[in-house]
Structure formats: C-alpha cells, structure tokens
CSV table of C-alpha atoms and ligand atoms in Angstrom, one decimal:
chain,number,residue,atom,x,y,z
A,249,UNK,CA,25.5,-27.2,16.9
A,250,UNK,CA,27.0,-23.8,16.0
A,251,UNK,CA,25.8,-21.3,18.5
A,252,UNK,CA,29.0,-20.8,19.6
A,253,UNK,CA,31.9,-21.0,17.3
A,254,UNK,CA,34.7,-18.6,18.2
A,255,UNK,CA,36.0,-19.7,21.3
A,256,UNK,CA,38.9,-21.5,18.7
A,257,UNK,CA,41.8,-20.3,19.4
A,258,UNK,CA,43.5,-22.1,16.4
A,259,UNK,CA,45.2,-19.8,14.6
A,260,UNK,CA,45.1,-20.8,10.9
A,261,UNK,CA,46.3,-19.4,7.3
A,262,UNK,CA,43.8,-19.0,4.8
A,263,UNK,CA,43.8,-19.9,1.4
A,264,UNK,CA,42.0,-18.2,-1.1
A,265,UNK,CA,42.8,-20.7,-3.6
A,266,UNK,CA,39.2,-21.4,-4.7
A,267,UNK,CA,37.4,-17.7,-4.5
A,268,UNK,CA,35.4,-17.0,-7.0
A,269,UNK,CA,32.2,-15.8,-5.6
A,270,UNK,CA,29.1,-18.5,-6.5
A,271,UNK,CA,28.0,-17.0,-9.6
A,272,UNK,CA,24.5,-18.8,-9.7
A,273,UNK,CA,21.9,-15.8,-9.2
A,274,UNK,CA,19.0,-16.8,-11.0
A,275,UNK,CA,16.5,-17.6,-7.8
A,276,UNK,CA,16.5,-14.0,-6.4
A,277,UNK,CA,14.0,-13.0,-4.1
A,278,UNK,CA,11.6,-10.0,-4.5
A,279,UNK,CA,13.1,-7.7,-2.2
A,280,UNK,CA,16.6,-8.6,-2.0
A,281,UNK,CA,17.1,-9.0,-5.7
A,282,UNK,CA,20.6,-10.0,-7.0
A,283,UNK,CA,20.4,-7.7,-9.9
A,284,UNK,CA,23.3,-9.3,-11.8
A,285,UNK,CA,27.0,-10.0,-11.1
A,286,UNK,CA,28.2,-6.9,-10.5
A,287,UNK,CA,26.3,-5.6,-7.1
A,288,UNK,CA,24.1,-7.2,-4.7
A,289,UNK,CA,20.3,-5.5,-3.4
A,290,UNK,CA,19.9,-5.9,-0.3
A,291,UNK,CA,17.5,-4.2,2.3
A,292,UNK,CA,17.3,-0.7,0.3
A,293,UNK,CA,21.1,-1.1,-0.1
A,294,UNK,CA,23.6,-1.5,-3.6
A,295,UNK,CA,27.0,-3.1,-2.8
A,296,UNK,CA,29.5,-4.1,-5.0
A,297,UNK,CA,30.0,-7.7,-5.4
A,298,UNK,CA,34.4,-8.2,-5.6
A,299,UNK,CA,36.6,-11.1,-5.1
A,300,UNK,CA,35.5,-11.6,-1.3
A,301,UNK,CA,31.7,-12.1,-2.2
A,302,UNK,CA,30.1,-15.3,-1.0
A,303,UNK,CA,26.4,-14.7,-0.6
A,304,UNK,CA,23.7,-16.4,-2.4
A,305,UNK,CA,21.0,-16.0,-3.6
A,306,UNK,CA,19.3,-18.3,-1.2
A,307,UNK,CA,21.0,-16.7,1.5
A,308,UNK,CA,19.5,-13.6,0.7
A,309,UNK,CA,16.0,-14.7,0.2
A,310,UNK,CA,16.2,-15.3,4.1
A,311,UNK,CA,17.1,-11.9,5.3
A,312,UNK,CA,13.5,-10.8,5.6
A,313,UNK,CA,11.9,-13.6,7.3
A,314,UNK,CA,12.8,-12.4,10.9
A,315,UNK,CA,11.7,-15.5,12.8
A,316,UNK,CA,13.1,-14.1,15.7
A,317,UNK,CA,10.1,-11.3,15.2
A,318,UNK,CA,7.3,-13.8,13.7
A,319,UNK,CA,4.4,-14.0,16.7
A,320,UNK,CA,4.8,-17.4,18.8
A,321,UNK,CA,7.4,-18.9,16.1
A,322,UNK,CA,9.6,-20.8,18.7
A,323,UNK,CA,12.5,-19.2,18.1
A,324,UNK,CA,10.4,-16.0,19.1
A,325,UNK,CA,8.8,-17.6,21.9
A,326,UNK,CA,11.9,-18.5,23.9
A,327,UNK,CA,13.6,-14.7,22.8
A,328,UNK,CA,10.5,-13.4,24.8
A,329,UNK,CA,11.1,-16.2,27.9
A,330,UNK,CA,14.2,-14.3,28.1
A,331,UNK,CA,13.4,-10.9,27.4
A,332,UNK,CA,11.1,-11.6,29.9
A,333,UNK,CA,12.8,-13.2,32.7
A,334,UNK,CA,15.7,-10.9,32.4
A,335,UNK,CA,12.7,-7.5,32.9
A,336,UNK,CA,11.1,-9.3,35.5
A,337,UNK,CA,13.6,-10.3,37.6
A,338,UNK,CA,16.1,-7.7,37.2
A,339,UNK,CA,15.1,-4.1,38.2
A,340,UNK,CA,15.8,-0.8,39.3
A,341,UNK,CA,14.7,1.1,41.9
A,342,UNK,CA,11.6,2.5,40.4
A,343,UNK,CA,10.6,-0.9,39.2
A,344,UNK,CA,12.3,-0.4,35.6
A,345,UNK,CA,14.1,-2.6,34.0
A,346,UNK,CA,17.3,-3.2,34.0
A,347,UNK,CA,18.0,-4.2,30.6
A,348,UNK,CA,17.0,-3.3,27.3
A,349,UNK,CA,16.3,-5.1,24.6
A,350,UNK,CA,17.1,-4.6,20.4
A,351,UNK,CA,15.5,-7.3,17.9
A,352,UNK,CA,15.5,-4.7,14.9
A,353,UNK,CA,19.7,-3.8,14.3
A,354,UNK,CA,20.4,-4.8,10.4
A,355,UNK,CA,22.2,-8.1,10.3
A,356,UNK,CA,24.3,-6.8,7.3
A,357,UNK,CA,28.1,-5.5,9.3
A,358,UNK,CA,30.2,-4.5,8.0
A,359,UNK,CA,33.8,-6.8,9.0
A,360,UNK,CA,35.0,-3.8,11.0
A,361,UNK,CA,31.6,-4.7,13.8
A,362,UNK,CA,31.9,-8.0,12.9
A,363,UNK,CA,35.7,-8.7,13.8
A,364,UNK,CA,37.4,-5.8,14.3
A,365,UNK,CA,35.6,-4.1,17.2
A,366,UNK,CA,35.9,-6.9,18.7
A,367,UNK,CA,39.6,-7.3,18.1
A,368,UNK,CA,39.7,-10.9,16.4
A,369,UNK,CA,43.0,-11.5,14.8
A,370,UNK,CA,43.3,-11.3,11.8
A,371,UNK,CA,44.1,-14.5,10.9
A,372,UNK,CA,41.9,-16.0,13.5
A,373,UNK,CA,40.0,-19.3,12.2
A,374,UNK,CA,36.5,-17.6,12.0
A,375,UNK,CA,37.7,-14.8,9.3
A,376,UNK,CA,38.1,-17.5,7.1
A,377,UNK,CA,35.9,-16.9,3.5
A,378,UNK,CA,34.8,-20.5,3.6
A,379,UNK,CA,33.2,-19.5,7.1
A,380,UNK,CA,30.9,-16.1,5.8
A,381,UNK,CA,28.6,-14.9,3.7
A,382,UNK,CA,30.7,-11.7,2.8
A,383,UNK,CA,28.6,-9.2,0.7
A,384,UNK,CA,32.0,-7.9,-0.3
A,385,UNK,CA,35.1,-6.8,1.1
A,386,UNK,CA,33.8,-4.0,4.0
A,387,UNK,CA,30.6,-5.8,4.3
A,388,UNK,CA,28.6,-8.9,5.6
A,389,UNK,CA,26.0,-10.7,7.1
A,390,UNK,CA,26.8,-10.8,10.8
A,391,UNK,CA,28.1,-14.0,11.6
A,392,UNK,CA,27.5,-13.1,15.6
A,393,UNK,CA,25.9,-10.8,17.4
A,394,UNK,CA,28.5,-9.6,18.8
A,395,UNK,CA,29.0,-7.4,16.3
A,396,UNK,CA,26.6,-5.4,17.9
A,397,UNK,CA,28.7,-4.7,21.1
A,398,UNK,CA,30.5,-2.1,20.9
A,399,UNK,CA,28.3,0.3,18.8
A,400,UNK,CA,25.3,-0.2,21.4
A,401,UNK,CA,27.5,0.2,24.4
A,402,UNK,CA,28.7,3.8,22.4
A,403,UNK,CA,24.6,4.5,21.9
A,404,UNK,CA,24.9,5.0,25.4
A,405,UNK,CA,22.9,1.4,27.1
A,406,UNK,CA,25.4,-0.2,30.0
A,407,UNK,CA,22.9,-3.1,30.4
A,408,UNK,CA,21.2,-4.7,27.3
A,409,UNK,CA,20.1,-8.1,25.5
A,410,UNK,CA,20.6,-8.2,21.0
A,411,UNK,CA,18.5,-10.5,19.3
A,412,UNK,CA,18.7,-11.4,15.8
A,413,UNK,CA,19.3,-13.8,12.7
A,414,UNK,CA,23.4,-15.0,12.2
A,415,UNK,CA,25.0,-16.7,9.5
A,416,UNK,CA,27.9,-18.6,8.6
A,417,UNK,CA,28.7,-21.3,6.0
A,418,UNK,CA,28.4,-24.2,7.4
A,419,UNK,CA,27.9,-28.0,7.1
A,420,UNK,CA,25.0,-29.8,6.4
A,421,UNK,CA,22.6,-31.5,9.0
A,422,UNK,CA,19.5,-31.6,10.8
A,423,UNK,CA,22.0,-29.3,14.1
A,424,UNK,CA,23.5,-26.7,11.5
A,425,UNK,CA,22.1,-24.3,8.9
A,426,UNK,CA,23.2,-21.6,7.3
A,427,UNK,CA,20.5,-19.4,9.6
A,428,UNK,CA,20.1,-19.1,12.7
A,429,UNK,CA,19.7,-16.8,15.8
A,430,UNK,CA,21.3,-15.9,18.5
A,431,UNK,CA,20.5,-13.4,21.5
A,432,UNK,CA,23.6,-11.7,22.3
A,433,UNK,CA,23.8,-10.0,26.2
A,434,UNK,CA,25.9,-7.2,27.8
A,435,UNK,CA,25.8,-5.7,31.7
A,436,UNK,CA,28.8,-2.7,32.8
A,437,UNK,CA,29.3,-1.6,36.1
A,438,UNK,CA,30.8,1.1,37.3
A,439,UNK,CA,33.2,0.7,40.6
A,440,UNK,CA,30.6,1.7,43.2
A,441,UNK,CA,28.1,-0.8,41.4
A,442,UNK,CA,30.0,-3.4,42.1
A,443,UNK,CA,31.6,-3.5,45.4
A,444,UNK,CA,29.2,-1.0,46.6
A,445,UNK,CA,29.6,0.5,49.8
A,446,UNK,CA,32.8,-1.7,50.2
A,447,UNK,CA,36.1,-0.9,49.1
A,448,UNK,CA,37.4,-2.4,46.4
A,449,UNK,CA,38.9,-1.3,43.1
A,450,UNK,CA,38.1,-1.7,39.2
A,451,UNK,CA,41.5,-1.3,38.0
A,452,UNK,CA,44.6,-2.8,38.3
A,453,UNK,CA,47.3,-0.1,38.5
A,454,UNK,CA,49.6,-2.8,37.6
A,455,UNK,CA,48.4,-3.5,34.8
A,456,UNK,CA,49.6,-7.2,34.6
A,457,UNK,CA,47.2,-10.1,32.6
A,458,UNK,CA,47.4,-13.7,34.1
A,459,UNK,CA,45.3,-16.3,33.1
A,460,UNK,CA,42.7,-15.0,35.8
A,461,UNK,CA,42.6,-11.2,34.3
A,462,UNK,CA,43.4,-9.0,31.8
A,463,UNK,CA,45.8,-6.2,32.2
A,464,UNK,CA,43.5,-3.3,33.1
A,465,UNK,CA,40.9,-5.5,35.9
A,466,UNK,CA,42.1,-5.9,39.7
A,467,UNK,CA,41.6,-9.8,40.5
A,468,UNK,CA,38.7,-8.9,43.1
A,469,UNK,CA,36.6,-6.9,39.4
A,470,UNK,CA,37.0,-10.9,37.7
A,471,UNK,CA,35.6,-12.0,40.8
A,472,UNK,CA,32.6,-9.9,41.3
A,473,UNK,CA,31.7,-9.4,37.8
A,474,UNK,CA,31.9,-13.7,37.1
A,475,UNK,CA,30.0,-14.3,40.1
A,476,UNK,CA,27.0,-11.8,39.2
A,477,UNK,CA,27.0,-13.5,35.3
A,478,UNK,CA,27.0,-17.2,36.5
A,479,UNK,CA,23.7,-16.3,39.3
A,480,UNK,CA,22.2,-14.8,35.9
A,481,UNK,CA,22.4,-16.7,33.7
A,482,UNK,CA,22.0,-19.9,36.0
A,483,UNK,CA,18.8,-18.4,37.4
A,484,UNK,CA,17.9,-17.7,33.7
A,485,UNK,CA,18.3,-21.4,32.7
A,486,UNK,CA,16.1,-22.4,35.7
A,487,UNK,CA,13.5,-19.5,34.2
A,488,UNK,CA,13.8,-21.9,31.3
A,489,UNK,CA,14.0,-25.9,31.9
A,490,UNK,CA,13.5,-26.0,35.8
A,491,UNK,CA,14.6,-25.3,38.9
A,492,UNK,CA,15.5,-29.0,39.2
A,493,UNK,CA,18.1,-27.9,36.4
A,494,UNK,CA,21.6,-29.3,36.8
A,495,UNK,CA,24.6,-27.3,35.6
A,496,UNK,CA,27.5,-26.7,34.7
A,497,UNK,CA,30.3,-24.3,33.7
A,498,UNK,CA,33.7,-24.2,32.0
A,499,UNK,CA,36.8,-22.4,31.6
A,500,UNK,CA,37.0,-21.4,27.3
A,501,UNK,CA,39.1,-19.3,25.1
A,502,UNK,CA,36.7,-16.1,23.0
A,503,UNK,CA,38.6,-13.8,21.1
A,504,UNK,CA,37.0,-11.0,22.5
A,505,UNK,CA,36.2,-12.3,26.6
A,506,UNK,CA,39.5,-13.0,29.2
A,507,UNK,CA,38.2,-14.8,31.5
A,508,UNK,CA,36.0,-16.9,29.0
A,509,UNK,CA,33.6,-19.6,30.8
A,510,UNK,CA,30.7,-21.6,29.0
A,511,UNK,CA,27.7,-22.9,30.6
A,512,UNK,CA,26.5,-26.5,29.7
A,513,UNK,CA,22.8,-28.2,30.9
A,514,UNK,CA,22.4,-32.0,31.9
A,515,UNK,CA,18.8,-32.6,29.9
A,516,UNK,CA,18.0,-36.0,28.6
A,517,UNK,CA,21.1,-37.8,29.7
A,518,UNK,CA,23.3,-35.6,28.2
A,519,UNK,CA,25.6,-32.4,28.9
A,520,UNK,CA,25.0,-29.7,25.8
A,521,UNK,CA,26.6,-26.4,25.4
A,522,UNK,CA,24.0,-23.6,25.7
A,523,UNK,CA,26.2,-20.8,25.9
A,524,UNK,CA,29.5,-18.5,26.0
A,525,UNK,CA,30.1,-15.9,28.0
A,526,UNK,CA,33.1,-13.8,29.7
A,527,UNK,CA,34.9,-10.5,31.3
A,528,UNK,CA,34.2,-7.9,28.2
A,529,UNK,CA,37.6,-7.2,27.0
A,530,UNK,CA,38.4,-3.9,28.1
A,531,UNK,CA,39.3,-2.2,24.8
A,532,UNK,CA,35.9,-3.1,23.5
A,533,UNK,CA,34.1,-0.6,26.3
A,534,UNK,CA,36.9,2.1,26.1
A,535,UNK,CA,35.6,2.7,22.3
A,536,UNK,CA,32.4,2.3,23.1
A,537,UNK,CA,33.3,5.3,25.5
A,538,UNK,CA,32.8,3.7,28.7
A,539,UNK,CA,36.4,2.6,29.8
A,540,UNK,CA,35.1,3.7,33.0
A,541,UNK,CA,33.5,0.4,33.9
A,542,UNK,CA,33.9,-3.4,33.9
A,543,UNK,CA,31.6,-5.7,32.7
A,544,UNK,CA,30.3,-9.3,31.2
A,545,UNK,CA,29.0,-10.5,27.7
A,546,UNK,CA,27.4,-13.9,26.9
A,547,UNK,CA,26.3,-15.3,23.8
A,548,UNK,CA,23.3,-17.8,23.9
A,549,UNK,CA,22.1,-19.8,20.3
A,550,UNK,CA,18.1,-19.9,20.3
A,551,UNK,CA,17.7,-22.6,17.9
A,552,UNK,CA,19.4,-24.7,20.3
A,553,UNK,CA,17.4,-23.6,23.2
A,554,UNK,CA,14.6,-24.4,21.3
A,555,UNK,CA,15.5,-28.1,20.4
A,556,UNK,CA,16.2,-29.0,23.4
A,557,UNK,CA,13.2,-27.1,25.4
A,558,UNK,CA,10.7,-28.3,22.5
A,559,UNK,CA,12.2,-31.6,21.6
A,560,UNK,CA,12.1,-30.5,17.4
A,561,UNK,CA,14.2,-33.1,15.8
A,562,UNK,CA,15.9,-31.0,12.6
A,563,UNK,CA,16.8,-27.2,12.4
A,564,UNK,CA,15.5,-26.4,9.3
A,565,UNK,CA,12.0,-27.4,10.8
A,566,UNK,CA,11.8,-23.7,12.2
A,567,UNK,CA,11.9,-22.2,7.8
A,568,UNK,CA,9.0,-24.1,7.6
A,569,UNK,CA,6.1,-22.9,6.7
A,570,UNK,CA,3.9,-25.7,7.3
A,571,UNK,CA,1.1,-25.2,9.3
A,572,UNK,CA,1.1,-28.6,11.2
A,573,UNK,CA,4.9,-27.2,12.8
A,574,UNK,CA,3.1,-23.1,13.3
A,575,UNK,CA,0.0,-24.0,14.8
A,576,UNK,CA,1.3,-26.4,17.7
A,577,UNK,CA,3.2,-23.3,19.2
A,578,UNK,CA,0.6,-21.3,18.5
A,579,UNK,CA,-1.7,-21.8,21.4
A,580,UNK,CA,2.0,-21.9,23.9
A,581,UNK,CA,1.0,-19.9,27.5
A,582,UNK,CA,3.9,-18.0,28.6
A,583,UNK,CA,6.1,-20.6,30.7
A,584,UNK,CA,4.6,-23.3,29.7
A,585,UNK,CA,5.4,-26.3,28.0
A,586,UNK,CA,5.3,-28.4,24.8
A,587,UNK,CA,6.4,-31.4,23.1
A,588,UNK,CA,6.2,-31.4,19.5
A,589,UNK,CA,5.0,-33.8,17.6
A,590,UNK,CA,6.5,-35.0,14.1
A,591,UNK,CA,3.7,-34.7,11.4
A,592,UNK,CA,4.7,-38.0,9.4
A,593,UNK,CA,7.9,-37.7,8.1
A,594,UNK,CA,7.6,-38.0,4.1
A,595,UNK,CA,10.8,-40.7,3.2
A,596,UNK,CA,13.9,-39.8,2.2
A,597,UNK,CA,16.5,-40.2,-0.6
A,598,UNK,CA,19.7,-41.2,-0.6
A,599,UNK,CA,22.1,-40.6,-4.0
A,600,UNK,CA,25.9,-40.8,-4.0
A,601,UNK,CA,28.6,-38.7,-6.1
A,602,UNK,CA,31.8,-39.3,-6.9
A,603,UNK,CA,34.1,-36.8,-8.1
A,604,UNK,CA,38.1,-36.2,-8.2
A,605,UNK,CA,39.3,-32.5,-6.9
A,606,UNK,CA,42.6,-30.7,-7.7
A,607,UNK,CA,44.3,-31.7,-4.3
A,608,UNK,CA,44.9,-28.1,-2.9
A,609,UNK,CA,42.2,-26.6,-4.0
A,610,UNK,CA,38.3,-28.4,-2.7
A,611,UNK,CA,37.2,-26.2,0.0
A,612,UNK,CA,34.7,-28.4,2.0
A,613,UNK,CA,32.4,-25.3,2.7
A,614,UNK,CA,31.8,-24.3,-0.6
A,615,UNK,CA,30.5,-27.7,-1.9
A,616,UNK,CA,28.2,-27.7,0.8
A,617,UNK,CA,26.9,-24.1,-0.1
A,618,UNK,CA,26.3,-25.6,-4.2
A,619,UNK,CA,24.5,-28.4,-3.2
A,620,UNK,CA,22.7,-26.0,-0.3
A,621,UNK,CA,22.3,-23.3,-2.6
A,622,UNK,CA,20.6,-26.1,-5.7
A,623,UNK,CA,18.9,-27.6,-2.9
A,624,UNK,CA,17.4,-25.7,0.0
A,625,UNK,CA,15.8,-27.2,2.1
A,626,UNK,CA,15.8,-30.2,0.3
A,627,UNK,CA,18.7,-31.3,1.3
A,628,UNK,CA,18.9,-32.8,4.9
A,629,UNK,CA,22.4,-34.6,5.2
A,630,UNK,CA,25.4,-34.5,3.1
A,631,UNK,CA,28.1,-37.1,4.8
A,632,UNK,CA,31.8,-37.7,3.6
A,633,UNK,CA,31.6,-41.6,3.0
A,634,UNK,CA,34.7,-42.3,1.3
A,635,UNK,CA,37.8,-40.8,0.6
A,636,UNK,CA,40.6,-42.1,-2.1
A,637,UNK,CA,43.7,-41.1,-3.2
A,638,UNK,CA,44.8,-42.8,-6.6
A,639,UNK,CA,48.0,-44.6,-6.6
A,640,UNK,CA,49.4,-43.5,-10.1
A,641,UNK,CA,48.3,-39.6,-10.2
A,642,UNK,CA,48.3,-38.6,-6.4
A,643,UNK,CA,44.6,-37.3,-7.5
A,644,UNK,CA,42.3,-37.5,-4.8
A,645,UNK,CA,38.4,-38.7,-5.3
A,646,UNK,CA,35.8,-38.2,-2.9
A,647,UNK,CA,32.7,-40.1,-2.2
A,648,UNK,CA,29.4,-38.0,-0.9
A,649,UNK,CA,26.3,-39.5,0.4
A,650,UNK,CA,23.5,-36.4,-0.4
A,651,UNK,CA,20.2,-37.5,2.1
A,652,UNK,CA,17.1,-35.5,0.2
A,653,UNK,CA,13.6,-35.0,1.8
A,654,UNK,CA,11.6,-32.3,2.3
A,655,UNK,CA,9.7,-31.3,5.4
A,656,UNK,CA,6.0,-31.3,4.2
A,657,UNK,CA,5.6,-33.8,0.8
A,658,UNK,CA,7.4,-36.9,-0.4
A,659,UNK,CA,10.3,-35.9,-3.3
A,660,UNK,CA,9.7,-37.6,-6.2
A,661,UNK,CA,12.0,-40.2,-7.9
A,662,UNK,CA,12.7,-37.4,-10.8
A,663,UNK,CA,12.8,-34.4,-9.0
A,664,UNK,CA,15.1,-35.6,-7.2
A,665,UNK,CA,17.6,-36.9,-9.9
A,666,UNK,CA,17.3,-33.3,-12.0
A,667,UNK,CA,18.1,-31.8,-8.7
A,668,UNK,CA,21.1,-34.2,-8.2
A,669,UNK,CA,22.3,-33.4,-11.7
A,670,UNK,CA,22.0,-29.4,-11.0
A,671,UNK,CA,24.2,-30.0,-8.5
A,672,UNK,CA,27.3,-32.2,-9.9
A,673,UNK,CA,26.5,-29.9,-12.9
A,674,UNK,CA,27.3,-26.5,-10.8
A,675,UNK,CA,30.3,-28.5,-9.2
A,676,UNK,CA,31.9,-30.0,-12.5
A,677,UNK,CA,31.4,-25.7,-13.2
A,678,UNK,CA,32.8,-24.0,-10.5
A,679,UNK,CA,35.0,-26.1,-8.0
A,680,UNK,CA,36.4,-27.7,-11.2
A,681,UNK,CA,36.3,-31.1,-9.9
A,682,UNK,CA,35.6,-34.4,-12.7
A,683,UNK,CA,32.3,-36.4,-11.8
A,684,UNK,CA,33.6,-40.2,-12.0
B,893,DAH,N1,29.6,-14.7,19.5
B,893,DAH,C1,30.0,-15.9,20.1
B,893,DAH,C2,29.6,-17.1,19.4
B,893,DAH,O1,29.2,-16.9,18.4
B,893,DAH,C3,28.8,-16.7,21.5
B,893,DAH,C4,29.7,-15.7,22.5
B,893,DAH,C5,30.8,-15.9,23.5
B,893,DAH,C6,29.0,-14.5,22.7
B,893,DAH,C7,30.9,-15.6,24.4
B,893,DAH,C8,29.9,-13.5,24.1
B,893,DAH,C9,30.3,-14.2,24.6
B,893,DAH,O2,29.0,-12.2,24.2
B,893,DAH,O3,31.0,-13.2,26.1
B,893,DAH,O4,30.8,-18.0,18.9
C-alpha cells in the first residue's frame, strides 16, 4: 500500500524515453477543463502544457471531490478522529488546542515545494516522471502533504496538521488508487519547551552528523524529540484502534528526516505499516524562519487507516457515490466502531492482452495510466501474466490480464469489449506497442 513511499533510498537515473504527454483530453470534467493540448485549466488558473505534463482528465476530475471534507465520508471520519485526538489531548495552559489543523491547502504545488523544499535529491526515484502527475515543469499535483511543511512553518505555526488529497501514478490493484489522502503532522520545540528547566541544549557545537543525529542537533535533542513523537503517535493509534493494540517501531530513511522511524500495528494477525516519521531536517526549519527550534514530522495515509479500521476491502469504494457505501457511515457516532458490510459484489470479467514492446522504451506506469484513464473505476486489477523474448528478434512481448469490475452494477459483455478495444487502440497509438 502506498501511504508512504519517500523512504526509498535508492538513487536511480530516470530515463525519459517515453516522454509524450498522454494526449487523450476528451472527457474533461466541468470545473477542471483541459481546453486543448496547449493549456490546462485547473482551479481557476491556466497552466501551459510542456514535455513534463503527465496529468490526465480522469485525474483532474478528482480534484474537486474533497473526500476528506465530505461530512461522514470514512476518510473524513478518520481525519476528524485524529484531529479530535490532538485537540483534546494536547492543549496549552488555557486548555486551547496546541495543534492547528489545515485541510484546504490547494493540491497544486510547485515542484520546488514538493521536492526541493524538502531537499529530495535531484536524482531521487520519487521525482520520476512516471510516478507523478506533473502539470508542467513548474507545477504538479502534490505527491505528499509534506510539500506544505516549510510554508506552514513560515506562516508562523509550530504545531500543526495538514490533511489533503495526494496524487501518484501507480500500479492498479485493490490497495492502490492514484489519488489518496494523507495527514501531515509537525511539532517544533524551543530549548525550553523540550528540556523545561533542566540543562539541555538543542544544538551541537561540533556539528557532526552520525547515524543517530543530524549535524546541527545534540544527541539529547534527538532522544527527547524521539520520545515525544513516539509517545504522541502511539497514543494516537490507541485512540483509533483501542488500548490493547500491539505496535512496533523500526528505523527507516526519508530525505526530510533524520533519524527516521516507521510504526507498524498488529491487526488481524498481520503487521501493517501505518506511518512514517522522524526528526525534521533542520534546513526545513531554517527555510521557514524557525532555525532556533527543532522538531519532528510524521505522515499518515488515511485510506489505509480507514480500510483497516472499518474493514473496507477495495480502495475504489472511497470514490463510490453509491448510497449502499456512503450510508453505512452516515450515522456512525464519534469513536464507535463499524464493520463495513459489502453490498452484493458484481461479478468480475477478465480479458487478456499481449503485445510486443520496444525494449527499453516501455514504462509500466504509463501503461497503467492509459488503462486507468480509459477504464476509470471499472478496472479492478492489472496483472502481468507473462513475459517472453523472441530468440530471433530479441524483442519482448508482455501479456497482461485486466480484471474489470464495477462496484455498482454488472458490466455488459459488449461494454467490456468496447473498453478493452479502446485501451488497446491507445496503447498502440501512444506507447508504440504492437498487439499480438
Ligand atoms: N511524505 C512521506 C510519504 O508520503 C510520509 C512521511 C514520512 C511524512 C516521514 C513525514 C515524515 O512528515 O516525517 O511517503
């Protein structure tokens, strides 16, 4: 599941061989029109298209759904439970909440905000064209809510939560959807807030980076911040999943924290990763004008939490407008539990396709994107069944199985066939594959 992806420390050089923008802009939504192939109109602004553009009409049509602000939608319920935990449990001496919650920052961010502000290295795998919805070479749909860390600090906030829709090109299955929701948390401390009256110093005069700490921080800063963040996040998980929850922490890597930690919870006999966190890279605080403090950040995937908590089996259900889904959550009381009851599942239909590719030019996420852009919510799963290389031509052939299933009704044989043909046509046109 893709709640967290930025921990990948692998550096690869990204090849942009297949760099054509996807050119099928016919079914644009009312509010977010793509007028033509030259500009994209999104949230009242026009953006010129260029060779980095990967955004598609299907994705644009999701921008105005705001599931996290739709009252009693399961994503909104999870958001409110987390916000409520922070605002009731963590208050100042007047009883006012310490954490400020934001849930309406625009999902359109600059590449600078999404990557550079966090010092994601230029050749980091998460910048890849095949992983992101780029509007053009300056703007994109945010790939994570961490894109707002520096600017929210610069607005003067030292304790905050940011919830929003995030966008990533990805493979298709019941746990992955190109739009999902995250919540970011940040808390910064002054020397006094962290150490009280005890003697302690946030910063290390020797400025040495080690496995345990960043150059700027003293070791006691890291230990105190680690303790604070682990305590708050463990009690958050108990608030959501109950007091007897088993949890475990492990070390990991993110470009924007050091050290970094992830948390897993034990649920239905499995360990499930629920969040990434760590001591914030000091340059983010410095850039936000708060270089005299030190702090932690964390990121949570809301779909994942909702799927675990309510037993929701397929991530596409969150986008369903079917009352049989929505109504199950309408009257759910604060903090009560619920087990989602599947309404009669429609039968799936499988269709296979095989094609020759030009070796080195085929980008898996571009393939998934075309399937998704044509098929939208009718695609349940795309599976690579077989790979074959011709001994004579050395050309490779791939065979995929696409599972079609609509959540709300049974699809007709000819509807599926027609869609399958449209997908095949576009693959031939846009990815220069030859169907076998
Ligand atoms: N932005 C990360 C992702 O989407 C999640 C994350 C990890 C956020 C660690 C954080 C953090 O703030 O400290 O993969």
